[in-house]
PDB file of C-alpha atoms and ligand atoms in Angstrom:
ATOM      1  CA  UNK U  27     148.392 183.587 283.713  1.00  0.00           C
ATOM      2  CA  UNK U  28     145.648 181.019 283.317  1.00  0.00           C
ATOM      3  CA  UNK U  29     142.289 181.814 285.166  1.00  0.00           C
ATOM      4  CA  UNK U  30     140.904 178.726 286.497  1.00  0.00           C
ATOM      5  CA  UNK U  31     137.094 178.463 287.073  1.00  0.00           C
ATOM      6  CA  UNK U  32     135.392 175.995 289.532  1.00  0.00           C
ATOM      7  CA  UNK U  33     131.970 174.732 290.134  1.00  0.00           C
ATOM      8  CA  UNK U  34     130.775 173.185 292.750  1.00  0.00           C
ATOM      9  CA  UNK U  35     128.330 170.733 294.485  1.00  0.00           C
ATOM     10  CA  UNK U  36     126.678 168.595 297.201  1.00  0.00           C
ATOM     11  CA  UNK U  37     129.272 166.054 296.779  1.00  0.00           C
ATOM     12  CA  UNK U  38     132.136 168.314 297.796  1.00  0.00           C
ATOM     13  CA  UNK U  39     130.830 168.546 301.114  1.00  0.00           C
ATOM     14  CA  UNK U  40     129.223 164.728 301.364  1.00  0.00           C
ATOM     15  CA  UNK U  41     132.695 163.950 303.433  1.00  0.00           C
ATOM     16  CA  UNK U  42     132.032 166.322 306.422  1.00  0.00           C
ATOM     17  CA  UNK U  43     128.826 164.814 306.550  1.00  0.00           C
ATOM     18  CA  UNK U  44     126.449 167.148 304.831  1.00  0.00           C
ATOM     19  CA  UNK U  45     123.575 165.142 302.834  1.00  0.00           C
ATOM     20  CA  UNK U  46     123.419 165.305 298.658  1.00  0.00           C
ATOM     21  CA  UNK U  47     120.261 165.878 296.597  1.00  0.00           C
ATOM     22  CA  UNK U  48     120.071 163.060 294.340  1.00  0.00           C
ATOM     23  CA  UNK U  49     122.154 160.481 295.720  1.00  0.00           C
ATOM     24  CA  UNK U  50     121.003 156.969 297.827  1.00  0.00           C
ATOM     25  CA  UNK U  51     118.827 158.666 300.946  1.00  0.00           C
ATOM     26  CA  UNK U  52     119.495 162.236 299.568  1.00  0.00           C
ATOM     27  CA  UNK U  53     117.726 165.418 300.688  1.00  0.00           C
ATOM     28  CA  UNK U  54     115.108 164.961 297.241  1.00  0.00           C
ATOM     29  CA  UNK U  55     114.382 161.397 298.474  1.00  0.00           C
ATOM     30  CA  UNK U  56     113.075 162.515 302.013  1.00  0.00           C
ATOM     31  CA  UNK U  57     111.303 165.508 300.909  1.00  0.00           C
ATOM     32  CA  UNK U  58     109.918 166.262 297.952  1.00  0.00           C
ATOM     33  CA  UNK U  59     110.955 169.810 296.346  1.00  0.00           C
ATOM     34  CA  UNK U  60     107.973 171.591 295.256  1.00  0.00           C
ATOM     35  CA  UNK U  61     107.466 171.453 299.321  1.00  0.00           C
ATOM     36  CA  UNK U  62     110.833 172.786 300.732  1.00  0.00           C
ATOM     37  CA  UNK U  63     112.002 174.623 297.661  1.00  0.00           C
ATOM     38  CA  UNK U  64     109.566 176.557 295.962  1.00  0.00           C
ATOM     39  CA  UNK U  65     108.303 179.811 296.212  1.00  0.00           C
ATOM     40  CA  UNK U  66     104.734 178.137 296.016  1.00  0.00           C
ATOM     41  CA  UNK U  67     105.912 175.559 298.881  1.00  0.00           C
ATOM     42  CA  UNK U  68     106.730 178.838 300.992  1.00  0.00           C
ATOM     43  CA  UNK U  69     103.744 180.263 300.336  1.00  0.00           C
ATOM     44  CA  UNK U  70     101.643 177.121 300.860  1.00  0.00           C
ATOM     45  CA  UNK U  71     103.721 175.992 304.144  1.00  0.00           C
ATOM     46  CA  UNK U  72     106.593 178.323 305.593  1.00  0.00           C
ATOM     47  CA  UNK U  73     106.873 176.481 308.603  1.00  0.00           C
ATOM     48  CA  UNK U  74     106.967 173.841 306.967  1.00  0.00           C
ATOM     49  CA  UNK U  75     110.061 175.050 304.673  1.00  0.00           C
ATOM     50  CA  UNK U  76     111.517 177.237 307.706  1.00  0.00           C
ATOM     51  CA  UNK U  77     112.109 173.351 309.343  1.00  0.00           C
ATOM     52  CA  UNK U  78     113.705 172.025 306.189  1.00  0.00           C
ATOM     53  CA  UNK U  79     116.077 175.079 306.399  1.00  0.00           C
ATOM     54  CA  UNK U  80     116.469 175.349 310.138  1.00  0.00           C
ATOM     55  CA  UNK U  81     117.385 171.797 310.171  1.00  0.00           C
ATOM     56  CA  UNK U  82     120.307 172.337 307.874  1.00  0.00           C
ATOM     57  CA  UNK U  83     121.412 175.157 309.153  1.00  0.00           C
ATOM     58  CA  UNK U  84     121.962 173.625 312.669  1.00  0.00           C
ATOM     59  CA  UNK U  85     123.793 170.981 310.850  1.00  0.00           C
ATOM     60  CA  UNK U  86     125.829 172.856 308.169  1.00  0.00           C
ATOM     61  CA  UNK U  87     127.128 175.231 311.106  1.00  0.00           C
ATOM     62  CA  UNK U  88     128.772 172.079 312.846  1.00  0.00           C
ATOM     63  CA  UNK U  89     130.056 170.656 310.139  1.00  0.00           C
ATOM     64  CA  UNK U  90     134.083 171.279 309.287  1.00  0.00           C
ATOM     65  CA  UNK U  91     135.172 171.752 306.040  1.00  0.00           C
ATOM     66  CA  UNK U  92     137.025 168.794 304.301  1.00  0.00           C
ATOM     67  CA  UNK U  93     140.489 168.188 302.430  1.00  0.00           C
ATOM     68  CA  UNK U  94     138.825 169.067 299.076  1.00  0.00           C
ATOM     69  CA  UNK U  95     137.718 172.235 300.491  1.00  0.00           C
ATOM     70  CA  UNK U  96     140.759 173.329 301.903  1.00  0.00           C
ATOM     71  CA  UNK U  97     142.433 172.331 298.894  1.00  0.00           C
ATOM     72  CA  UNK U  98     140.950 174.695 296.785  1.00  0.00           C
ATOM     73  CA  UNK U  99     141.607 177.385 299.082  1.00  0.00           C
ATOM     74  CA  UNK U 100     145.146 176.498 298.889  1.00  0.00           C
ATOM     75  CA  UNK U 101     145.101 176.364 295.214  1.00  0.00           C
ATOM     76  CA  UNK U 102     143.643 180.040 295.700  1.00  0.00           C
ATOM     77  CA  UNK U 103     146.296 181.693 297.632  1.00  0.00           C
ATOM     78  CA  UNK U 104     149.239 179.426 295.281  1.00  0.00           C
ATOM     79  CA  UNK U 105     147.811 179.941 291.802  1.00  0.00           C
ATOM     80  CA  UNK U 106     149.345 183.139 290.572  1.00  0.00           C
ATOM     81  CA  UNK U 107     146.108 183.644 288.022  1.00  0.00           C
ATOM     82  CA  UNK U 108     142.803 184.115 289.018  1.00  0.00           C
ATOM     83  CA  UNK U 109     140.585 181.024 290.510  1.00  0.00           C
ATOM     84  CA  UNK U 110     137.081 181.611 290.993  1.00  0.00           C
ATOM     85  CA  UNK U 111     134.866 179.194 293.283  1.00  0.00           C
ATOM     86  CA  UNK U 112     131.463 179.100 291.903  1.00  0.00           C
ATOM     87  CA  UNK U 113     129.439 177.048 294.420  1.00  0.00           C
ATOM     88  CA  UNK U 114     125.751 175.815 293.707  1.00  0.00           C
ATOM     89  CA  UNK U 115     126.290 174.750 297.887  1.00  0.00           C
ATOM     90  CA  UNK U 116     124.527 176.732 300.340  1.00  0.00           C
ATOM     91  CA  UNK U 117     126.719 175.733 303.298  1.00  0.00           C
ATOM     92  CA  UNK U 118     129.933 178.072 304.384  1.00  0.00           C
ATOM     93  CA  UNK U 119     132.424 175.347 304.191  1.00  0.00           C
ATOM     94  CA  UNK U 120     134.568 176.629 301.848  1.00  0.00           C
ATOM     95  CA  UNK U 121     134.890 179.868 303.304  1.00  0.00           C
ATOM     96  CA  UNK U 122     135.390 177.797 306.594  1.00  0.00           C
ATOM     97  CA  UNK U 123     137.789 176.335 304.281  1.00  0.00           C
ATOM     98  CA  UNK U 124     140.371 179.366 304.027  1.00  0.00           C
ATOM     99  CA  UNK U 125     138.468 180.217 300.508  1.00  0.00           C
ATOM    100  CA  UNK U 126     137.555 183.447 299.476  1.00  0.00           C
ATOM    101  CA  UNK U 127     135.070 185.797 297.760  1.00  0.00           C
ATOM    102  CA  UNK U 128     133.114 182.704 297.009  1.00  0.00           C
ATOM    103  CA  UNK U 129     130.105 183.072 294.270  1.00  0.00           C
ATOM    104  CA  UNK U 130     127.422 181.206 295.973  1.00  0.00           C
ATOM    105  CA  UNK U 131     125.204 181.048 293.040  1.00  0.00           C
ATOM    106  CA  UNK U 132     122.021 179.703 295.043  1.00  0.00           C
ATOM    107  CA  UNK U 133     122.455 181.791 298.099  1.00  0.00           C
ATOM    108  CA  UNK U 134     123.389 180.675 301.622  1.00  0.00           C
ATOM    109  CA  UNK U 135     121.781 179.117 304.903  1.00  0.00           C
ATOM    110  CA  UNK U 136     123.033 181.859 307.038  1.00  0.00           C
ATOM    111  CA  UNK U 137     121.929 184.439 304.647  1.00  0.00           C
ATOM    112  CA  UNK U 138     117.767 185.868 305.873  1.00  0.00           C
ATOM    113  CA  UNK U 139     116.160 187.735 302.872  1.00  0.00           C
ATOM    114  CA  UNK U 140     113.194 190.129 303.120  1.00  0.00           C
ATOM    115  CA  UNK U 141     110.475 188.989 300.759  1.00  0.00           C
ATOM    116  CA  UNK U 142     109.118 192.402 300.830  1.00  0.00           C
ATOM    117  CA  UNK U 143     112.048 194.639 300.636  1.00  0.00           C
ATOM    118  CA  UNK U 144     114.534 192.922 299.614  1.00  0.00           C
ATOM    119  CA  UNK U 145     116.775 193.285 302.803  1.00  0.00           C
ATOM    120  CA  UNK U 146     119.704 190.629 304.165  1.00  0.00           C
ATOM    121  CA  UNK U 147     120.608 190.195 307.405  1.00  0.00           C
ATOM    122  CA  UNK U 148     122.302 187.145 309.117  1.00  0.00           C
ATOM    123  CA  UNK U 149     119.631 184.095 309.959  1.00  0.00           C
ATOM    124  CA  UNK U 150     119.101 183.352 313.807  1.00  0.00           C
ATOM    125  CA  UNK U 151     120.164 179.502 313.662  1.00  0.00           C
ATOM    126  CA  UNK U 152     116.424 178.468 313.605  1.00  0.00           C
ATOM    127  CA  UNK U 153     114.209 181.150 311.315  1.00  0.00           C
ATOM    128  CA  UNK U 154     110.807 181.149 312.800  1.00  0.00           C
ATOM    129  CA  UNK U 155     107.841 181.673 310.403  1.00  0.00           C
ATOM    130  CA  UNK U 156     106.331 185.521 310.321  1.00  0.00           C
ATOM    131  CA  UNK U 157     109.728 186.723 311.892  1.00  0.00           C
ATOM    132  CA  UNK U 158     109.828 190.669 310.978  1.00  0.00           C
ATOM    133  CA  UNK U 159     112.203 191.936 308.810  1.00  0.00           C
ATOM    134  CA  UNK U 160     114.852 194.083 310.542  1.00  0.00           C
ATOM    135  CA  UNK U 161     114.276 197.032 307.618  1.00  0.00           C
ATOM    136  CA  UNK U 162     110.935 196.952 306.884  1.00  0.00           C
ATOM    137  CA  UNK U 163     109.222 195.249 310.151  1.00  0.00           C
ATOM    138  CA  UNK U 164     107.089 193.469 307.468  1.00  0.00           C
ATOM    139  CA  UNK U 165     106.480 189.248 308.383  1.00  0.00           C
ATOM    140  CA  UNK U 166     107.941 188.017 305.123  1.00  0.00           C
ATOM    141  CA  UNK U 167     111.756 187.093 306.687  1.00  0.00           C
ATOM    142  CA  UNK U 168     112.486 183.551 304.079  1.00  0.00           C
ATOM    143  CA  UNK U 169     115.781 181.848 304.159  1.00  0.00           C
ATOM    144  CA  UNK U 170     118.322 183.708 301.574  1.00  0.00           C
ATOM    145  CA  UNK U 171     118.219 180.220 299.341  1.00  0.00           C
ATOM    146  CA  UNK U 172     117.318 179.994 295.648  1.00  0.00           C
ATOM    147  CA  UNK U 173     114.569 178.272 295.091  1.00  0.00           C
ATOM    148  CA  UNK U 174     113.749 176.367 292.107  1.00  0.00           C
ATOM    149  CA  UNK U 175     111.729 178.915 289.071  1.00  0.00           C
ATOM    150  CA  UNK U 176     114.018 181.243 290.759  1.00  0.00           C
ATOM    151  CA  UNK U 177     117.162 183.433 289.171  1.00  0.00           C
ATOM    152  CA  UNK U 178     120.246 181.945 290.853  1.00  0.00           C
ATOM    153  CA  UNK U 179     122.493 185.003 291.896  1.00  0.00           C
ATOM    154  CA  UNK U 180     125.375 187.055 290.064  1.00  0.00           C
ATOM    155  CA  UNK U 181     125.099 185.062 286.750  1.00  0.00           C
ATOM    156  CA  UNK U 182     126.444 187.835 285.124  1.00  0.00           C
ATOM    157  CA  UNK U 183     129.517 187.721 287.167  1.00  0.00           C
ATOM    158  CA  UNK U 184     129.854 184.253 286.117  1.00  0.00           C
ATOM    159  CA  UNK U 185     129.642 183.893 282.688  1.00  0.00           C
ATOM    160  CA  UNK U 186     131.784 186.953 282.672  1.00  0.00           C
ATOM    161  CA  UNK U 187     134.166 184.366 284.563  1.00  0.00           C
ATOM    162  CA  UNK U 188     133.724 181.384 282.164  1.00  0.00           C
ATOM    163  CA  UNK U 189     134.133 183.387 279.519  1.00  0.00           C
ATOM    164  CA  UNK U 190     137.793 183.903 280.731  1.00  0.00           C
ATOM    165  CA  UNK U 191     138.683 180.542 281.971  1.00  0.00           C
ATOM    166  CA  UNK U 192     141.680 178.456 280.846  1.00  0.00           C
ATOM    167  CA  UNK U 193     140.564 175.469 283.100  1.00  0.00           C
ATOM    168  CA  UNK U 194     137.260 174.627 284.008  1.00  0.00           C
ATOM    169  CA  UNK U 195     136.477 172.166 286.905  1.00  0.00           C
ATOM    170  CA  UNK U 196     133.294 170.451 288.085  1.00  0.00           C
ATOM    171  CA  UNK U 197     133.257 168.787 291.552  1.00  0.00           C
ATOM    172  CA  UNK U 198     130.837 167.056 293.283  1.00  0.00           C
ATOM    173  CA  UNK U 199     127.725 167.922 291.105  1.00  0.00           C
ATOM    174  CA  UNK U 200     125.616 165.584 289.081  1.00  0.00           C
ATOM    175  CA  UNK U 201     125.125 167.856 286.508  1.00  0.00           C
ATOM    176  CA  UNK U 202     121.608 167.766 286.409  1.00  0.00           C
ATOM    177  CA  UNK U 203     120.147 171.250 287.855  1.00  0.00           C
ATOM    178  CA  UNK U 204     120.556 173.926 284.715  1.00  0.00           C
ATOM    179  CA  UNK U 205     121.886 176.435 284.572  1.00  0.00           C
ATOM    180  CA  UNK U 206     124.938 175.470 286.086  1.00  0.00           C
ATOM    181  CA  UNK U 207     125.255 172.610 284.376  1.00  0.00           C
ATOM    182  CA  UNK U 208     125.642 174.027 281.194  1.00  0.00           C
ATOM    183  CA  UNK U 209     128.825 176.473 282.359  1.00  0.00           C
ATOM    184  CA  UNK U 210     130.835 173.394 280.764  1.00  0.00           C
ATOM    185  CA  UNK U 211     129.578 174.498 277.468  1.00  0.00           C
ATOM    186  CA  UNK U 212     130.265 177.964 278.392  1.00  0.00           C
ATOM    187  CA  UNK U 213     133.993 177.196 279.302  1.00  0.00           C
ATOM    188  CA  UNK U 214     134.415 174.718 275.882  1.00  0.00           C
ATOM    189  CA  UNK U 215     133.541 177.736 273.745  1.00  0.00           C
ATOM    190  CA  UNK U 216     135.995 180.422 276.172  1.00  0.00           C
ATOM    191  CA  UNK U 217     138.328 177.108 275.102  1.00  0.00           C
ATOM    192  CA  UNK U 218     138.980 176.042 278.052  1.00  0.00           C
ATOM    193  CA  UNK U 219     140.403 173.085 279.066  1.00  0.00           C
ATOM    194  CA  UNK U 220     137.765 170.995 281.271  1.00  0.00           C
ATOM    195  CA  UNK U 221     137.844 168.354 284.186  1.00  0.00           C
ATOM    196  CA  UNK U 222     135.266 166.910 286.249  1.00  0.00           C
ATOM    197  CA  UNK U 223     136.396 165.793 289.946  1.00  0.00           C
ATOM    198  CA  UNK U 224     133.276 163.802 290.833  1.00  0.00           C
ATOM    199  CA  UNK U 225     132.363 160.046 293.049  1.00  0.00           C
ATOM    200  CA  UNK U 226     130.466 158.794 289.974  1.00  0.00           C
ATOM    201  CA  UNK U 227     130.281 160.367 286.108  1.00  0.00           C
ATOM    202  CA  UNK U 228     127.768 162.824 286.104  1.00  0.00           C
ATOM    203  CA  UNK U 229     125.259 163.329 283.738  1.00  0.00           C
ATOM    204  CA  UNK U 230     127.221 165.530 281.652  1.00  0.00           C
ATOM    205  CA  UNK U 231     130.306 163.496 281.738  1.00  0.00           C
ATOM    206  CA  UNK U 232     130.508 163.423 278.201  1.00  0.00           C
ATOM    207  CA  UNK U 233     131.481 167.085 278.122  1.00  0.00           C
ATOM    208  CA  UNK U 234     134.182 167.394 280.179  1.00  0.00           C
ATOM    209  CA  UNK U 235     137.835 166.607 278.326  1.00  0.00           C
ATOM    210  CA  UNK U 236     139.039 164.896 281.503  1.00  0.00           C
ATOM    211  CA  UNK U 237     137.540 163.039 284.928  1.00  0.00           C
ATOM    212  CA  UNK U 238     138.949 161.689 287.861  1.00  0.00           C
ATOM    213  CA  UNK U 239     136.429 159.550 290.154  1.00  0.00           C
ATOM    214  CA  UNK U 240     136.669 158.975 293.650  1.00  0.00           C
ATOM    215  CA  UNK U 241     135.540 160.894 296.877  1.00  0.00           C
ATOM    216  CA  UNK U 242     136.655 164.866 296.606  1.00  0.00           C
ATOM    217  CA  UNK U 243     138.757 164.630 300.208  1.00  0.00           C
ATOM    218  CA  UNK U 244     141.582 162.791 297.466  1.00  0.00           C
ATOM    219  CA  UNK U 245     140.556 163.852 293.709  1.00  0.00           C
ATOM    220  CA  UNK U 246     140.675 167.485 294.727  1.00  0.00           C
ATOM    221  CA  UNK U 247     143.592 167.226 296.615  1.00  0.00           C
ATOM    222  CA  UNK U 248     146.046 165.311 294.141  1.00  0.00           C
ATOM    223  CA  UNK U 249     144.240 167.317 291.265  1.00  0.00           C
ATOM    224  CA  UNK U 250     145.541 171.008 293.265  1.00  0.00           C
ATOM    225  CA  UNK U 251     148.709 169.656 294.231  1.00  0.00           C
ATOM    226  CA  UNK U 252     149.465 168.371 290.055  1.00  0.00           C
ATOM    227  CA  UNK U 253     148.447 172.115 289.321  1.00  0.00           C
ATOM    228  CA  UNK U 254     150.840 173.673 291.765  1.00  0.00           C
ATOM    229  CA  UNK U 255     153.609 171.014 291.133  1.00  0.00           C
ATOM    230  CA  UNK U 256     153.589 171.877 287.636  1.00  0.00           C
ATOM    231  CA  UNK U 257     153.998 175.418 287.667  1.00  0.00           C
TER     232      UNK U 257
HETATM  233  N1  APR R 312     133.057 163.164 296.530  1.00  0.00           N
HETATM  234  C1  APR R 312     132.794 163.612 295.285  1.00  0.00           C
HETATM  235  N2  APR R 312     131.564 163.585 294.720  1.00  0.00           N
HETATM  236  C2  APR R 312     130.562 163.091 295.474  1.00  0.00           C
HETATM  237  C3  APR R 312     130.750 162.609 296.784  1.00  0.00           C
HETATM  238  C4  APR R 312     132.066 162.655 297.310  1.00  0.00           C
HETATM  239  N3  APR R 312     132.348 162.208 298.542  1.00  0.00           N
HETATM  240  N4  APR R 312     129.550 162.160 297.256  1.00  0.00           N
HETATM  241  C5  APR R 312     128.647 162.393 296.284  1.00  0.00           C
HETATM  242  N5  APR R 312     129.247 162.927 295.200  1.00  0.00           N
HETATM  243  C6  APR R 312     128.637 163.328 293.929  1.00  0.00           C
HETATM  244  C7  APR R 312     127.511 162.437 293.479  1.00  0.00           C
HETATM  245  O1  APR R 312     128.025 161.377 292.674  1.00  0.00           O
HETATM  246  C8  APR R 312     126.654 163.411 292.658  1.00  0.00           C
HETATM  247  O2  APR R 312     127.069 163.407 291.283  1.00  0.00           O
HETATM  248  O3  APR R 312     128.080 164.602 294.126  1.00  0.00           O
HETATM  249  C9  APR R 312     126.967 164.777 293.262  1.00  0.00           C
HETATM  250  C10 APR R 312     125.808 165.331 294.070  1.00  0.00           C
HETATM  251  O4  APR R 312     124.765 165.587 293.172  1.00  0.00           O
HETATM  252  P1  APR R 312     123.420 166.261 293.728  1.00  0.00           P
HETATM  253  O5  APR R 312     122.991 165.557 294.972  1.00  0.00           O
HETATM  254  O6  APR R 312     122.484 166.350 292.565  1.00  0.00           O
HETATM  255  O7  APR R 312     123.869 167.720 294.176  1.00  0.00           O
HETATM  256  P2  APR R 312     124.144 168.972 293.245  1.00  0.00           P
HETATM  257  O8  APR R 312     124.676 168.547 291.911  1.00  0.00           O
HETATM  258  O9  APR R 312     124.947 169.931 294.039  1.00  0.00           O
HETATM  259  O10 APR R 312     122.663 169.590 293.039  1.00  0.00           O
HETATM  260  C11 APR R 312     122.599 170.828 292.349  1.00  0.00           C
HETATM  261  O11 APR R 312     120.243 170.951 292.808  1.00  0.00           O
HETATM  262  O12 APR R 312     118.494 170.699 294.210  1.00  0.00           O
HETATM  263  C12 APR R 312     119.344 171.622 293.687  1.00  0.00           C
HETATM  264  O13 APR R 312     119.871 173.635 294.721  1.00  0.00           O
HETATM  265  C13 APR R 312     120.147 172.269 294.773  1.00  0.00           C
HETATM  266  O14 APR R 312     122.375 173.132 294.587  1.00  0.00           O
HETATM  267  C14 APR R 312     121.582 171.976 294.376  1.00  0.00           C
HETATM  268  C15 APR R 312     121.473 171.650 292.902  1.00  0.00           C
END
């Protein structure tokens, strides 16, 4: 049965009110990245970056998931081959969703990592700076995110995935942050077929042998319910 693959981004969760990167008043227009999202900004300012990520944590924990998340989870449980969620998002809204064993390629909010030892634990909703690891003791608890000039997570895993897909889908990314913007490619040479569910083309539009525009809550939807319909 066909194994269906599926990245996605900020825009997917835009709709239950969780702010983008790149788009008009997005999270890179108030701050700027090597601040909040570096290993050097961490370094340089942890309280600093503890706010950026205590802030969205609060937030992402009230949020609900949307249609376009539950969708997928619903395409999940229907689809009698495998479908793998492959989110670049560091909220828990597709889980919250109904989704499961999500691959959340650049870590999560409510994930703490030891800088020291390497040890996870679940983040207190606000992470306070010098907060001791629950292993080691050491004062080098950092939010569990990928930061840029960092490995995202389980990319083996992944292009093991893409390497298997029949359909690839891109939703709610602009396609500009590497390397998941080049699983497309990956997916085109496993020959799969490709679609990109997105508000606006994306800058690797081009790629993609089919797109659907409009906000996720009803591409996603009508896209899941044309895959079940037509089994
Ligand atoms: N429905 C569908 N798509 C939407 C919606 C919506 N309601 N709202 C916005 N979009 C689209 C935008 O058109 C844009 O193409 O979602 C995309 C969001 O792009 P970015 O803000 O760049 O977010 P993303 O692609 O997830 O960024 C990738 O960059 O900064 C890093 O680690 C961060 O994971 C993030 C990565």
């Amino acid at each position: 049965m066909e194994k269906i693959v599926i990245l996605t981004g900020a825009g997917i969760s835009a709709e239950s009110g969780l702010g983008t990167f790149r788009d008009e008043g997005g999270l890179w227009v108030q701050h700027r990245i090597e601040d909040v999202a570096t290993p050097e900004g961490f370094a340089r300012n942890p309280a600093l970056v503890h706010a950026f990520y205590n802030a969205r944590r609060v937030q992402a924990a009230k949020a609900e998931p949307n249609a376009a998340h539950v969708a997928l989870a619903r395409l999940q449980q229907d689809w009698p081959g495998e479908v793998i969620i492959v989110t670049q998002n560091v909220d828990g809204l597709h889980e919250a969703g109904g989704a499961s064993d999500v691959i959340h390629m650049h870590g999560i909010l409510a994930g703490a990592l030891c800088a020291a030892c390497g040890h996870r634990w679940t983040a207190p909703p606000e992470m306070a700076v010098g907060e001791p690891c629950p292993a080691c003791a050491a004062p080098t608890a950092r939010p569990d995110v990928v930061w840029f000039g960092e490995m995202p997570y389980r990319m083996d895993e992944i292009y093991d995935h893409l390497a298997e897909a029949s359909i690839f889908a891109a939703i709610g990314t602009s396609g500009q942050v590497y390397p998941a913007a080049a699983f497309v490619h990956e997916a085109i040479a496993s020959g799969a077929r490709t679609i990109e569910l997105n508000l606006e083309p994306s800058a690797g539009v081009s790629s993609f042998d089919e797109t659907r525009f409009g906000p996720a809550t009803e591409t996603v939807p009508q896209w899941v319910a044309k895959l079940l319909g037509r089994r």
